[in-house]
Amino acid sequence: MDPQAFVVATLAAHVGFAIFVTAHASLTDREVGKWPFVTLAFGLAGIAAYFFYDGSSDAGRI
């Protein structure tokens, strides 16, 4: 795969992931917050953070 095609495919995937995160938050009445932007930047890692990060929890804070 040439580099230009890779960049275009990666950009398309990240935009699609961000749309998915936004749609999921809207459908489940969940606060979307910063997660579409994180997903645009980091792709699958952003999706994982959106689903597994619990900002309302005080667990582990010092």
XYZ file of C-alpha atoms in Angstrom:
62
model
C 0.000 0.000 0.000
C 1.431 3.352 -0.933
C 1.748 5.975 1.818
C -0.880 8.324 0.379
C -3.514 5.580 0.251
C -2.644 4.596 3.825
C -3.091 8.163 5.083
C -6.431 8.520 3.277
C -7.684 5.185 4.643
C -6.551 6.063 8.166
C -8.208 9.483 7.996
C -11.450 7.955 6.713
C -11.423 5.369 9.510
C -10.805 7.966 12.230
C -13.601 10.190 10.928
C -15.920 7.171 10.845
C -14.954 6.234 14.398
C -15.631 9.793 15.593
C -19.056 9.727 13.932
C -19.756 6.389 15.632
C -18.786 7.769 19.068
C -20.989 10.836 18.549
C -23.940 8.755 17.359
C -23.574 6.283 20.235
C -23.503 9.090 22.783
C -26.592 10.634 21.240
C -28.533 7.359 21.143
C -27.663 6.399 24.721
C -28.052 9.910 26.209
C -24.427 9.813 27.302
C -22.270 12.929 27.593
C -20.101 13.032 24.462
C -17.522 15.446 25.908
C -14.083 15.382 24.328
C -14.310 11.847 22.948
C -14.965 12.618 19.264
C -11.800 14.755 19.213
C -9.777 12.094 21.021
C -11.072 9.494 18.569
C -10.140 11.663 15.593
C -6.595 11.860 16.921
C -6.080 8.309 18.197
C -8.627 6.098 16.386
C -9.368 2.804 18.131
C -7.655 3.971 21.308
C -10.141 6.845 21.455
C -13.054 4.440 21.126
C -11.648 2.253 23.897
C -11.199 5.275 26.147
C -14.753 6.441 25.409
C -16.215 3.107 26.472
C -13.933 2.288 29.425
C -13.050 5.665 30.978
C -15.340 6.649 33.836
C -14.748 10.303 34.643
C -17.357 10.293 37.403
C -15.464 7.758 39.481
C -13.132 8.926 42.254
C -11.396 5.552 42.401
C -7.650 5.793 42.236
C -7.419 9.515 42.848
C -4.970 10.696 45.444
